[in-house]
Amino acid sequence: MTLLVADGLAKAFGGNQVVGDVSFGIGAGEIVALIGPNGAGKSTCFNILSGQVRPDRGRVVFAGTDITALSPSRRWRLGIGRGFQVAATFGSLTVRDNVRVALLSRDRLVWRFLRRASALLSDEADARLAEVGILPLASQPASTLAYGDLKRLELALALSNTPRLLLMDEPTAGMTPPDRRSTMALLRHLAQAHGSAVLLTDHDMDVVFQIADRVLVLDKGRLIADGVPTEVRSDPQVRAAYLGNDDQHPV
Amino acid sequence: MLSGLLTALIGMGLERVVIRHLYRSAELFQLLATFGVMLIIQDLTLLAWGPADLTVSRPPWLRSFIDIAGIRFPAYDLALIAVSPAVLGLLLFLLMRTRFGVLVRACTENRDIAAALGVNQRTLSTVTFGLGAGLAGLGGALMLPDGSANLQIDLTVIVEAFVVVVIGGLGSVTGAFLASILIGELQTFGIILIPKATLVMMFLLMAVVLAVRPSGLLGTGQPQAVRQQRSQAAHPLPARVIHAGWTLIAAMAAAAPWLSPRWQSLATEMMIAANFAASLFLAMGPGGMISFGHAAWFGLGAYAAALSVTMLSAPLPVALVASVGIAGLTAAGFATAVIRLSGVYLAMLTLAFAQIVWAVATQWTWLSGGDDGILGLWPANPTVFFLLALGCTAACLWLINRTVNAPFGLALIAVRDDEARARSIGLSPEPLRIAAFSLSGATAGLAGGLFAFRTGSVFPSYASVAQSVDGLLMVLLGGLRSVADPIVGAIAYTGLHDLLLQMTSYWRLALGLLIIVTVRLFPDGLMAGWRRSLS
């Protein structure tokens, strides 16, 4: 069945129609890439799904629940995890505590004033860190991590409640090409291991075509293609959108 | 004019010697250093011109009166009215139309990028600081004939200037101009309409403006909050430090009967200070909510204790419970109302609330005794009280330390570090912050209640700006990494204060110098310096 339905989403900022009437669906366990040239409305679309932006029109339905008006924290409770374009973690906490606080939140243990946090969920936090390959860094403050490790930590945070849908905004932004490939492979592996569907945006088409089951292409706020990578790759409209915009990543 | 130029020069000198070295440290520590400068200048003025007020009469050529619509206006006041728009115009021209102005604004946006583009931001900062100081000096000189030069001018003016800037909107000169006119009118007509509430008016206005327009009248968006170093890790206290703390408390309890009254009194003062500083630390450190008005909760706690003794003849422990309850509940209500604000704006509203508490304590004479205060609260047995204070402090510090290291504290720090990230792992920042702020208010209230019994009296000054600043100094002196930091800061500050008071009558001068030296040597607090030297 369809896990997430975006139905007629539209958003304008100051008279500028950034997203106009976009509809699509994501099935359980599916990996979907949302791509498009700069200014196509990817980020706005993404932010509508994650709850940072309220659409002017349209609705978002997740597993049968209308979540259009729900806060990011409510969406997380329903099973939507997310990653940020610039890796967002808790800089002054250790890497382990970063994951621990997400797990505490999942288990609704946050309102404990007298228990020592360090005695709770350590094993599971370490298991999550091992999963993304940064267990050796567990006791370091997150602010001291290299960017690639930070991205991995963020992935661990996004996966902390074993979400049914993972929203990843440019998960490989700011990485070198080899790093991109390994990060995408890790993302795919973990999403499958946890049974999570993934919606990711990116502008590196090569990487996207390797990992995605399906590709959505946005141009000027409209959905111009929706299909498997090979189909989208040869779509004349997509080629025109990218070449016409003089993008540095031609198909 | 001359005074404007002179203060500009002094300002530039200060920038070179003191402020210059602090641009890399957190803004709060820069603030701390300027408070140090203020203390020094206060004593230097005392040294140079003595404690008496100095007055200046109006210049002869402005002593006449001018008839406008049948009412006689002093020419000097009319000249003043003309001067401020002129200064506003010049400043706007300077900032908006000249190369200097463009550079200053570029530096404000991003010091490093401006420097990379070849702007000599060091000179620029010196000149800007000098300009600010010069204008302030000019303002001071202009108001002299209508008032007098005295030693208490500093805190009053700085608070008013702060309020004006915040109401106008940070970064907007025109906004500040509008706000100062608004406040001037409000104070003039406020005295006629509601004489009992004049002191509160300005802060009520600020509260209303910030509630409606969170970035001030003409401010654009929320500027970056006053940030502490984001990267600084929170340190859980090592077990040996906790053991040392318990040992110290036990030793003090055992030694209590043999301590002389003077030592008991000083130790109690230190405990109360530690209590107060730790509560401020909870709000500012893990909570990330800067409070410039923490004295509000201290004062509320003190009055709650005093009034429950005088009006309800409550026994001492009950009075202390009242302190905690009243301060905590008020803090909870306050936090719920202002939780959407952050950074400087939140800090300013806490200051506003403290000023309201202070004004109520000063003006509602029927309840609080006004400036005469409430007297005769001495506890029956000093040693028993000492032990009680020790117990309360131990409990308070234990609770704060536990909270910070509990899941709640972890979540609170997460919310402070990255709010959007925190929301996206299911945390709701608002309730967490409200709870932390309430707990902070309640513990500060306990400190206030204890202080009422230590001094045997309660005065409006318990809720004053000076009391809030004391708290800030203790916390910043110690550091913000673990609960041990503010405790050390409080003990050091109280001890130094006491020592300097005995040694010299110019204790402000000495304290100010010490603060500046400390900030220079330990740019992130005494305890951070101590940890660095250990490793």
CSV table of C-alpha atoms in Angstrom, one decimal, chain A residues 1 26 32 36 38 72 94 118 122 129 141 158 180 186 195 206 217 220 241 247 250:
chain,number,residue,atom,x,y,z
A,1,MET,CA,0.0,0.0,0.0
A,26,ILE,CA,5.7,6.6,-1.8
A,32,VAL,CA,12.6,7.5,-4.0
A,36,GLY,CA,15.5,18.9,-10.1
A,38,ASN,CA,18.4,24.6,-8.7
A,72,PRO,CA,7.8,17.9,13.2
A,94,THR,CA,29.0,13.3,23.1
A,118,SER,CA,24.3,7.7,31.5
A,122,SER,CA,23.8,2.8,26.5
A,129,LEU,CA,26.7,3.9,16.4
A,141,PRO,CA,31.7,15.7,21.7
A,158,ALA,CA,17.3,9.9,11.9
A,180,ARG,CA,29.0,10.0,-1.6
A,186,LEU,CA,25.1,2.8,3.7
A,195,GLY,CA,12.4,-1.6,6.6
A,206,ASP,CA,24.8,9.7,-10.9
A,217,VAL,CA,11.8,15.2,-11.3
A,220,LYS,CA,9.8,25.2,-11.9
A,241,ALA,CA,15.1,21.0,-17.9
A,247,ASP,CA,23.4,22.6,-14.8
A,250,PRO,CA,24.1,16.9,-17.3
